[in-house]
mmCIF file of C-alpha atoms in Angstrom:
data_model
loop_
_atom_site.group_PDB
_atom_site.id
_atom_site.type_symbol
_atom_site.label_atom_id
_atom_site.label_comp_id
_atom_site.label_asym_id
_atom_site.label_seq_id
_atom_site.Cartn_x
_atom_site.Cartn_y
_atom_site.Cartn_z
ATOM 1 C CA UNK A 1 3.776 -3.233 34.944
ATOM 2 C CA UNK A 2 2.715 -2.148 38.388
ATOM 3 C CA UNK A 3 -0.751 -3.063 39.463
ATOM 4 C CA UNK A 4 -1.698 0.205 41.147
ATOM 5 C CA UNK A 5 -4.743 1.945 39.715
ATOM 6 C CA UNK A 6 -2.950 5.310 39.480
ATOM 7 C CA UNK A 7 -0.479 3.893 36.959
ATOM 8 C CA UNK A 8 -3.208 3.138 34.438
ATOM 9 C CA UNK A 9 -5.411 6.193 34.922
ATOM 10 C CA UNK A 10 -5.618 8.786 32.169
ATOM 11 C CA UNK A 11 -4.546 12.341 32.888
ATOM 12 C CA UNK A 12 -6.897 15.245 32.243
ATOM 13 C CA UNK A 13 -5.192 15.911 28.895
ATOM 14 C CA UNK A 14 -5.451 12.257 27.896
ATOM 15 C CA UNK A 15 -9.159 12.254 28.722
ATOM 16 C CA UNK A 16 -9.610 15.277 26.445
ATOM 17 C CA UNK A 17 -7.868 13.334 23.678
ATOM 18 C CA UNK A 18 -9.851 10.135 24.207
ATOM 19 C CA UNK A 19 -13.221 11.886 24.095
ATOM 20 C CA UNK A 20 -12.465 14.664 21.602
ATOM 21 C CA UNK A 21 -14.547 15.408 18.520
ATOM 22 C CA UNK A 22 -11.371 15.305 16.415
ATOM 23 C CA UNK A 23 -10.744 11.680 17.363
ATOM 24 C CA UNK A 24 -14.327 10.680 16.598
ATOM 25 C CA UNK A 25 -14.279 12.449 13.216
ATOM 26 C CA UNK A 26 -10.968 10.743 12.426
ATOM 27 C CA UNK A 27 -12.454 7.328 13.223
ATOM 28 C CA UNK A 28 -15.452 7.975 10.953
ATOM 29 C CA UNK A 29 -13.188 9.173 8.126
ATOM 30 C CA UNK A 30 -10.745 6.257 8.372
ATOM 31 C CA UNK A 31 -13.577 3.725 8.639
ATOM 32 C CA UNK A 32 -15.093 5.189 5.477
ATOM 33 C CA UNK A 33 -11.708 4.874 3.749
ATOM 34 C CA UNK A 34 -11.505 1.235 4.878
ATOM 35 C CA UNK A 35 -14.974 0.463 3.483
ATOM 36 C CA UNK A 36 -14.010 2.048 0.155
ATOM 37 C CA UNK A 37 -10.853 -0.088 0.189
ATOM 38 C CA UNK A 38 -12.909 -3.279 0.570
ATOM 39 C CA UNK A 39 -15.276 -2.292 -2.256
ATOM 40 C CA UNK A 40 -12.462 -1.241 -4.597
ATOM 41 C CA UNK A 41 -10.507 -4.407 -3.785
ATOM 42 C CA UNK A 42 -13.431 -6.557 -4.920
ATOM 43 C CA UNK A 43 -13.569 -4.601 -8.176
ATOM 44 C CA UNK A 44 -9.777 -4.758 -8.616
ATOM 45 C CA UNK A 45 -9.759 -8.549 -8.118
ATOM 46 C CA UNK A 46 -12.460 -8.921 -10.757
ATOM 47 C CA UNK A 47 -10.570 -6.738 -13.262
ATOM 48 C CA UNK A 48 -7.257 -8.506 -12.579
ATOM 49 C CA UNK A 49 -8.938 -11.818 -13.337
ATOM 50 C CA UNK A 50 -10.638 -10.569 -16.511
ATOM 51 C CA UNK A 51 -7.898 -8.421 -18.093
ATOM 52 C CA UNK A 52 -4.725 -10.260 -19.256
ATOM 53 C CA UNK A 53 -2.398 -7.266 -18.855
ATOM 54 C CA UNK A 54 0.042 -8.645 -16.287
ATOM 55 C CA UNK A 55 2.374 -11.633 -16.337
ATOM 56 C CA UNK A 56 1.344 -14.478 -13.982
ATOM 57 C CA UNK A 57 4.160 -13.632 -11.559
ATOM 58 C CA UNK A 58 3.204 -9.946 -11.371
ATOM 59 C CA UNK A 59 -0.454 -10.848 -10.930
ATOM 60 C CA UNK A 60 0.340 -13.048 -7.907
ATOM 61 C CA UNK A 61 2.271 -10.184 -6.303
ATOM 62 C CA UNK A 62 -0.626 -7.801 -6.932
ATOM 63 C CA UNK A 63 -2.987 -10.292 -5.271
ATOM 64 C CA UNK A 64 -0.568 -10.449 -2.323
ATOM 65 C CA UNK A 65 -0.516 -6.642 -2.121
ATOM 66 C CA UNK A 66 -4.302 -6.514 -2.009
ATOM 67 C CA UNK A 67 -4.326 -9.106 0.797
ATOM 68 C CA UNK A 68 -1.891 -7.039 2.889
ATOM 69 C CA UNK A 69 -3.847 -3.854 2.217
ATOM 70 C CA UNK A 70 -7.060 -5.429 3.464
ATOM 71 C CA UNK A 71 -5.419 -7.039 6.507
ATOM 72 C CA UNK A 72 -4.145 -3.592 7.464
ATOM 73 C CA UNK A 73 -7.532 -1.952 6.906
ATOM 74 C CA UNK A 74 -9.427 -4.616 8.859
ATOM 75 C CA UNK A 75 -7.197 -4.443 11.951
ATOM 76 C CA UNK A 76 -6.955 -0.646 11.819
ATOM 77 C CA UNK A 77 -10.749 -0.357 11.514
ATOM 78 C CA UNK A 78 -11.154 -2.663 14.528
ATOM 79 C CA UNK A 79 -8.692 -0.547 16.561
ATOM 80 C CA UNK A 80 -10.450 2.652 15.490
ATOM 81 C CA UNK A 81 -13.965 1.395 16.186
ATOM 82 C CA UNK A 82 -12.984 0.145 19.655
ATOM 83 C CA UNK A 83 -11.490 3.576 20.412
ATOM 84 C CA UNK A 84 -14.685 5.233 19.132
ATOM 85 C CA UNK A 85 -16.948 3.110 21.358
ATOM 86 C CA UNK A 86 -14.716 3.565 24.415
ATOM 87 C CA UNK A 87 -14.708 7.346 23.909
ATOM 88 C CA UNK A 88 -18.445 7.282 24.719
ATOM 89 C CA UNK A 89 -18.828 4.382 27.144
ATOM 90 C CA UNK A 90 -15.766 5.263 29.267
ATOM 91 C CA UNK A 91 -15.859 9.052 28.934
ATOM 92 C CA UNK A 92 -16.200 9.436 32.722
ATOM 93 C CA UNK A 93 -13.860 6.577 33.709
ATOM 94 C CA UNK A 94 -10.245 7.783 33.457
ATOM 95 C CA UNK A 95 -8.896 4.630 35.113
ATOM 96 C CA UNK A 96 -10.494 2.333 32.519
ATOM 97 C CA UNK A 97 -10.260 4.235 29.239
ATOM 98 C CA UNK A 98 -6.516 3.715 28.664
ATOM 99 C CA UNK A 99 -5.141 0.466 27.195
ATOM 100 C CA UNK A 100 -2.156 -1.555 28.365
ATOM 101 C CA UNK A 101 0.448 -2.386 25.730
ATOM 102 C CA UNK A 102 0.168 -6.021 26.795
ATOM 103 C CA UNK A 103 -3.525 -6.247 25.888
ATOM 104 C CA UNK A 104 -2.767 -4.389 22.635
ATOM 105 C CA UNK A 105 0.111 -6.672 21.725
ATOM 106 C CA UNK A 106 -1.679 -8.851 19.145
ATOM 107 C CA UNK A 107 -3.501 -5.997 17.389
ATOM 108 C CA UNK A 108 -0.345 -3.899 17.261
ATOM 109 C CA UNK A 109 1.624 -6.802 15.782
ATOM 110 C CA UNK A 110 -1.013 -7.415 13.098
ATOM 111 C CA UNK A 111 -1.055 -3.697 12.254
ATOM 112 C CA UNK A 112 2.737 -3.657 11.813
ATOM 113 C CA UNK A 113 2.484 -6.888 9.796
ATOM 114 C CA UNK A 114 0.053 -5.162 7.423
ATOM 115 C CA UNK A 115 2.187 -2.020 7.055
ATOM 116 C CA UNK A 116 5.347 -4.065 6.480
ATOM 117 C CA UNK A 117 3.623 -6.328 3.964
ATOM 118 C CA UNK A 118 2.283 -3.426 1.929
ATOM 119 C CA UNK A 119 5.740 -1.904 1.602
ATOM 120 C CA UNK A 120 7.865 -5.053 1.321
ATOM 121 C CA UNK A 121 5.564 -6.380 -1.388
ATOM 122 C CA UNK A 122 5.823 -3.082 -3.251
ATOM 123 C CA UNK A 123 9.580 -3.607 -3.373
ATOM 124 C CA UNK A 124 8.904 -7.217 -4.410
ATOM 125 C CA UNK A 125 6.895 -5.939 -7.381
ATOM 126 C CA UNK A 126 9.902 -3.844 -8.377
ATOM 127 C CA UNK A 127 12.178 -6.904 -8.188
ATOM 128 C CA UNK A 128 9.656 -8.765 -10.345
ATOM 129 C CA UNK A 129 9.744 -5.966 -12.957
ATOM 130 C CA UNK A 130 13.545 -5.989 -12.824
ATOM 131 C CA UNK A 131 13.616 -9.717 -13.596
ATOM 132 C CA UNK A 132 11.208 -9.193 -16.497
ATOM 133 C CA UNK A 133 13.569 -6.578 -17.936
ATOM 134 C CA UNK A 134 16.961 -8.202 -17.311
ATOM 135 C CA UNK A 135 16.103 -11.833 -18.178
ATOM 136 C CA UNK A 136 12.880 -11.577 -20.239
ATOM 137 C CA UNK A 137 13.087 -14.987 -21.925
ATOM 138 C CA UNK A 138 13.818 -16.884 -18.703
ATOM 139 C CA UNK A 139 11.225 -14.824 -16.817
ATOM 140 C CA UNK A 140 8.488 -15.577 -19.360
ATOM 141 C CA UNK A 141 9.148 -19.329 -19.019
ATOM 142 C CA UNK A 142 9.186 -19.282 -15.205
ATOM 143 C CA UNK A 143 5.471 -18.527 -15.077
ATOM 144 C CA UNK A 144 4.207 -17.750 -11.585
ATOM 145 C CA UNK A 145 7.321 -19.028 -9.757
ATOM 146 C CA UNK A 146 9.020 -15.600 -9.188
ATOM 147 C CA UNK A 147 5.793 -14.160 -7.786
ATOM 148 C CA UNK A 148 5.243 -17.116 -5.450
ATOM 149 C CA UNK A 149 8.841 -17.033 -4.192
ATOM 150 C CA UNK A 150 8.834 -13.255 -3.630
ATOM 151 C CA UNK A 151 5.433 -13.453 -1.888
ATOM 152 C CA UNK A 152 6.747 -16.118 0.519
ATOM 153 C CA UNK A 153 9.792 -13.953 1.326
ATOM 154 C CA UNK A 154 7.578 -10.896 1.829
ATOM 155 C CA UNK A 155 5.233 -12.760 4.183
ATOM 156 C CA UNK A 156 8.204 -14.084 6.184
ATOM 157 C CA UNK A 157 9.778 -10.624 6.529
ATOM 158 C CA UNK A 158 6.410 -9.092 7.445
ATOM 159 C CA UNK A 159 5.882 -11.649 10.223
ATOM 160 C CA UNK A 160 9.402 -10.958 11.511
ATOM 161 C CA UNK A 161 8.991 -7.148 11.500
ATOM 162 C CA UNK A 162 6.740 -6.758 14.600
ATOM 163 C CA UNK A 163 8.690 -9.458 16.448
ATOM 164 C CA UNK A 164 12.000 -7.642 15.852
ATOM 165 C CA UNK A 165 10.514 -4.259 16.788
ATOM 166 C CA UNK A 166 9.199 -5.708 20.064
ATOM 167 C CA UNK A 167 12.371 -7.602 21.076
ATOM 168 C CA UNK A 168 12.847 -7.237 24.834
ATOM 169 C CA UNK A 169 9.817 -4.977 25.274
ATOM 170 C CA UNK A 170 8.333 -5.564 28.759
ATOM 171 C CA UNK A 171 4.898 -4.257 27.685
ATOM 172 C CA UNK A 172 4.576 -2.410 30.980
ATOM 173 C CA UNK A 173 3.238 0.955 29.815
ATOM 174 C CA UNK A 174 -0.154 2.342 28.800
ATOM 175 C CA UNK A 175 -1.302 3.827 25.492
ATOM 176 C CA UNK A 176 -4.444 5.685 24.354
ATOM 177 C CA UNK A 177 -5.273 2.726 22.089
ATOM 178 C CA UNK A 178 -3.667 -0.171 20.231
ATOM 179 C CA UNK A 179 -2.625 2.035 17.314
ATOM 180 C CA UNK A 180 0.414 3.353 19.212
ATOM 181 C CA UNK A 181 3.776 1.594 19.498
ATOM 182 C CA UNK A 182 4.866 0.547 23.026
ATOM 183 C CA UNK A 183 7.203 3.137 24.543
ATOM 184 C CA UNK A 184 10.182 0.777 24.809
ATOM 185 C CA UNK A 185 9.840 -0.218 21.130
ATOM 186 C CA UNK A 186 9.777 3.376 19.861
ATOM 187 C CA UNK A 187 13.462 3.590 18.760
ATOM 188 C CA UNK A 188 13.185 0.396 16.698
ATOM 189 C CA UNK A 189 9.812 1.546 15.369
ATOM 190 C CA UNK A 190 11.472 4.749 14.124
ATOM 191 C CA UNK A 191 14.132 2.707 12.305
ATOM 192 C CA UNK A 192 11.356 0.541 10.835
ATOM 193 C CA UNK A 193 9.584 3.608 9.425
ATOM 194 C CA UNK A 194 12.819 4.953 7.946
ATOM 195 C CA UNK A 195 13.517 1.576 6.283
ATOM 196 C CA UNK A 196 10.023 1.520 4.777
ATOM 197 C CA UNK A 197 10.411 5.025 3.354
ATOM 198 C CA UNK A 198 13.839 4.118 1.932
ATOM 199 C CA UNK A 199 12.387 1.000 0.262
ATOM 200 C CA UNK A 200 9.613 3.000 -1.383
ATOM 201 C CA UNK A 201 12.075 5.625 -2.670
ATOM 202 C CA UNK A 202 14.276 2.826 -4.022
ATOM 203 C CA UNK A 203 11.218 1.241 -5.691
ATOM 204 C CA UNK A 204 10.299 4.452 -7.497
ATOM 205 C CA UNK A 205 13.900 5.056 -8.599
ATOM 206 C CA UNK A 206 14.360 1.480 -9.877
ATOM 207 C CA UNK A 207 11.003 1.475 -11.664
ATOM 208 C CA UNK A 208 11.889 4.688 -13.507
ATOM 209 C CA UNK A 209 15.157 3.063 -14.642
ATOM 210 C CA UNK A 210 13.208 -0.038 -15.741
ATOM 211 C CA UNK A 211 10.783 2.111 -17.766
ATOM 212 C CA UNK A 212 13.692 3.856 -19.502
ATOM 213 C CA UNK A 213 15.424 0.512 -20.187
ATOM 214 C CA UNK A 214 12.257 -1.063 -21.610
ATOM 215 C CA UNK A 215 11.693 1.911 -23.914
ATOM 216 C CA UNK A 216 15.231 1.564 -25.261
ATOM 217 C CA UNK A 217 14.908 -2.210 -25.653
ATOM 218 C CA UNK A 218 11.509 -1.867 -27.345
ATOM 219 C CA UNK A 219 13.071 0.337 -30.036
ATOM 220 C CA UNK A 220 15.890 -2.178 -30.497
ATOM 221 C CA UNK A 221 13.413 -5.021 -31.088
ATOM 222 C CA UNK A 222 11.121 -3.104 -33.452
ATOM 223 C CA UNK A 223 11.132 -5.875 -36.095
ATOM 224 C CA UNK A 224 10.940 -8.808 -33.650
ATOM 225 C CA UNK A 225 7.258 -9.142 -32.821
ATOM 226 C CA UNK A 226 7.613 -11.611 -29.900
ATOM 227 C CA UNK A 227 10.400 -9.672 -28.167
ATOM 228 C CA UNK A 228 8.701 -6.342 -28.751
ATOM 229 C CA UNK A 229 5.477 -7.666 -27.247
ATOM 230 C CA UNK A 230 7.382 -8.777 -24.122
ATOM 231 C CA UNK A 231 9.008 -5.348 -23.781
ATOM 232 C CA UNK A 232 5.698 -3.584 -24.305
ATOM 233 C CA UNK A 233 4.033 -5.793 -21.688
ATOM 234 C CA UNK A 234 6.885 -5.086 -19.245
ATOM 235 C CA UNK A 235 6.644 -1.355 -19.952
ATOM 236 C CA UNK A 236 2.891 -1.195 -19.336
ATOM 237 C CA UNK A 237 3.156 -3.271 -16.133
ATOM 238 C CA UNK A 238 6.072 -1.212 -14.820
ATOM 239 C CA UNK A 239 4.268 2.075 -15.408
ATOM 240 C CA UNK A 240 1.334 0.839 -13.348
ATOM 241 C CA UNK A 241 3.712 -0.306 -10.587
ATOM 242 C CA UNK A 242 5.354 3.157 -10.583
ATOM 243 C CA UNK A 243 1.988 4.823 -9.960
ATOM 244 C CA UNK A 244 1.319 2.418 -7.089
ATOM 245 C CA UNK A 245 4.821 2.978 -5.660
ATOM 246 C CA UNK A 246 4.289 6.743 -5.790
ATOM 247 C CA UNK A 247 1.077 6.450 -3.753
ATOM 248 C CA UNK A 248 2.840 4.193 -1.232
ATOM 249 C CA UNK A 249 5.681 6.705 -1.013
ATOM 250 C CA UNK A 250 3.343 9.618 -0.314
ATOM 251 C CA UNK A 251 1.488 7.629 2.339
ATOM 252 C CA UNK A 252 4.568 6.329 4.149
ATOM 253 C CA UNK A 253 6.799 9.386 3.675
ATOM 254 C CA UNK A 254 4.196 11.760 5.100
ATOM 255 C CA UNK A 255 3.492 9.468 8.041
ATOM 256 C CA UNK A 256 7.102 8.649 8.932
ATOM 257 C CA UNK A 257 8.344 12.233 8.467
ATOM 258 C CA UNK A 258 5.606 13.843 10.551
ATOM 259 C CA UNK A 259 5.700 11.210 13.304
ATOM 260 C CA UNK A 260 9.508 11.244 13.562
ATOM 261 C CA UNK A 261 9.468 15.052 13.777
ATOM 262 C CA UNK A 262 6.822 14.925 16.497
ATOM 263 C CA UNK A 263 8.789 12.373 18.519
ATOM 264 C CA UNK A 264 11.921 14.501 18.364
ATOM 265 C CA UNK A 265 9.984 17.471 19.763
ATOM 266 C CA UNK A 266 7.550 15.558 21.974
ATOM 267 C CA UNK A 267 8.565 17.408 25.155
ATOM 268 C CA UNK A 268 7.527 20.724 23.574
ATOM 269 C CA UNK A 269 4.043 19.585 22.497
ATOM 270 C CA UNK A 270 0.981 19.197 24.778
ATOM 271 C CA UNK A 271 -0.060 15.542 25.144
ATOM 272 C CA UNK A 272 -3.544 15.979 23.646
ATOM 273 C CA UNK A 273 -2.187 17.925 20.662
ATOM 274 C CA UNK A 274 0.610 15.393 20.111
ATOM 275 C CA UNK A 275 -1.714 12.394 19.983
ATOM 276 C CA UNK A 276 -4.280 14.193 17.817
ATOM 277 C CA UNK A 277 -1.592 15.069 15.266
ATOM 278 C CA UNK A 278 -0.320 11.477 15.291
ATOM 279 C CA UNK A 279 -3.868 10.266 14.626
ATOM 280 C CA UNK A 280 -4.315 12.600 11.667
ATOM 281 C CA UNK A 281 -0.765 12.046 10.359
ATOM 282 C CA UNK A 282 -1.445 8.338 9.907
ATOM 283 C CA UNK A 283 -1.772 8.411 6.116
ATOM 284 C CA UNK A 284 -1.218 4.675 5.535
ATOM 285 C CA UNK A 285 -4.984 4.028 4.979
ATOM 286 C CA UNK A 286 -4.908 6.481 2.071
ATOM 287 C CA UNK A 287 -1.950 4.599 0.579
ATOM 288 C CA UNK A 288 -3.969 1.405 1.098
ATOM 289 C CA UNK A 289 -7.087 2.616 -0.709
ATOM 290 C CA UNK A 290 -4.915 4.036 -3.501
ATOM 291 C CA UNK A 291 -3.674 0.543 -4.458
ATOM 292 C CA UNK A 292 -6.978 -0.945 -5.723
ATOM 293 C CA UNK A 293 -8.129 2.473 -6.977
ATOM 294 C CA UNK A 294 -5.002 2.980 -9.096
ATOM 295 C CA UNK A 295 -5.083 -0.615 -10.319
ATOM 296 C CA UNK A 296 -8.654 -0.182 -11.548
ATOM 297 C CA UNK A 297 -7.919 3.206 -13.121
ATOM 298 C CA UNK A 298 -4.689 2.208 -14.888
ATOM 299 C CA UNK A 299 -6.001 -1.161 -16.141
ATOM 300 C CA UNK A 300 -9.144 0.513 -17.502
ATOM 301 C CA UNK A 301 -6.970 3.186 -19.105
ATOM 302 C CA UNK A 302 -4.813 0.552 -20.827
ATOM 303 C CA UNK A 303 -7.979 -1.196 -22.038
ATOM 304 C CA UNK A 304 -9.414 2.073 -23.373
ATOM 305 C CA UNK A 305 -6.166 2.870 -25.195
ATOM 306 C CA UNK A 306 -6.136 -0.581 -26.807
ATOM 307 C CA UNK A 307 -9.739 -0.205 -27.968
ATOM 308 C CA UNK A 308 -8.973 3.228 -29.400
ATOM 309 C CA UNK A 309 -5.969 1.880 -31.330
ATOM 310 C CA UNK A 310 -7.994 -1.080 -32.668
ATOM 311 C CA UNK A 311 -10.819 1.239 -33.749
ATOM 312 C CA UNK A 312 -8.333 3.526 -35.473
ATOM 313 C CA UNK A 313 -6.742 0.594 -37.344
ATOM 314 C CA UNK A 314 -10.164 -0.755 -38.312
ATOM 315 C CA UNK A 315 -11.257 2.658 -39.563
ATOM 316 C CA UNK A 316 -8.052 2.945 -41.576
ATOM 317 C CA UNK A 317 -8.581 -0.468 -43.192
ATOM 318 C CA UNK A 318 -12.151 0.413 -44.112
ATOM 319 C CA UNK A 319 -11.005 3.665 -45.711
ATOM 320 C CA UNK A 320 -8.423 1.809 -47.830
ATOM 321 C CA UNK A 321 -11.014 -0.722 -48.974
ATOM 322 C CA UNK A 322 -13.371 2.051 -49.949
ATOM 323 C CA UNK A 323 -10.546 3.782 -51.792
ATOM 324 C CA UNK A 324 -9.706 0.600 -53.770
ATOM 325 C CA UNK A 325 -13.380 0.122 -54.575
ATOM 326 C CA UNK A 326 -13.632 3.661 -55.876
ATOM 327 C CA UNK A 327 -10.498 3.112 -58.027
ATOM 328 C CA UNK A 328 -12.009 -0.058 -59.515
ATOM 329 C CA UNK A 329 -15.188 1.813 -60.254
ATOM 330 C CA UNK A 330 -13.157 4.659 -61.769
ATOM 331 C CA UNK A 331 -11.215 2.325 -64.086
ATOM 332 C CA UNK A 332 -14.277 0.372 -65.019
#
């Protein structure tokens, strides 16, 4: 990158963007979402530990998902808060308010790592559910091994994602803040977003097939208590994973679709409007907060349903006992 001051100075439109009320409101909103994510994650971890709904392997993958979600929220909150502070402290310094892609390199890589991990691990959860359906006996004896292996693969792929996106990037351009991809990496970043959306769609599709298969298998094992329990456990777990996958899909599909559309028509959109829309189109934090929220909701719902069934059975037994007692009294 050239060292001249003019190359790193913000234009008038960029200054409007960097100091706009819309940007500041967005930062406050996304920071609030991040805080809710941290609080809900703590609650979700507690419930996961207390409620024996999931197989050990699935539980490990859910823990991994929560880790990725919080890594993403932490780094995104840092990026947002820095942008918020700079919008006030550098509001009259156009040659200092912009960021170089080189100084943003680490934060941008961690952000991509978090996004990739959230989505790759979602697909990993689907693979885990597939194993539980196709080879239930073997899966039940493997314990936590499938979850550990899939988590290691997910972490490896997530580390590789930002490195592949940035291959050959000279990091010689400027960006409003570290949230944006470097200009030279944009084509690979677009492919990355498309791949993530495709993985989420595949996850939803496969999970729906798994639900259907488990329902059929559950009926076929009606008189085999052990096998039916395994199928029921797989069915409950898969339904929860489908809800999570749907939230991930909405978050990633909205973001990737809107951003790709904007990039294709970038020349027709004013700079300040373009960047403001990109800021507000970043729906990944909502997908992140949805993970612990949906986990808490669905696990509590399963627990409530179980209690209701137990109460109903208990009430039925009591009624029968009372009926037998009344018959004994009737017959003397």
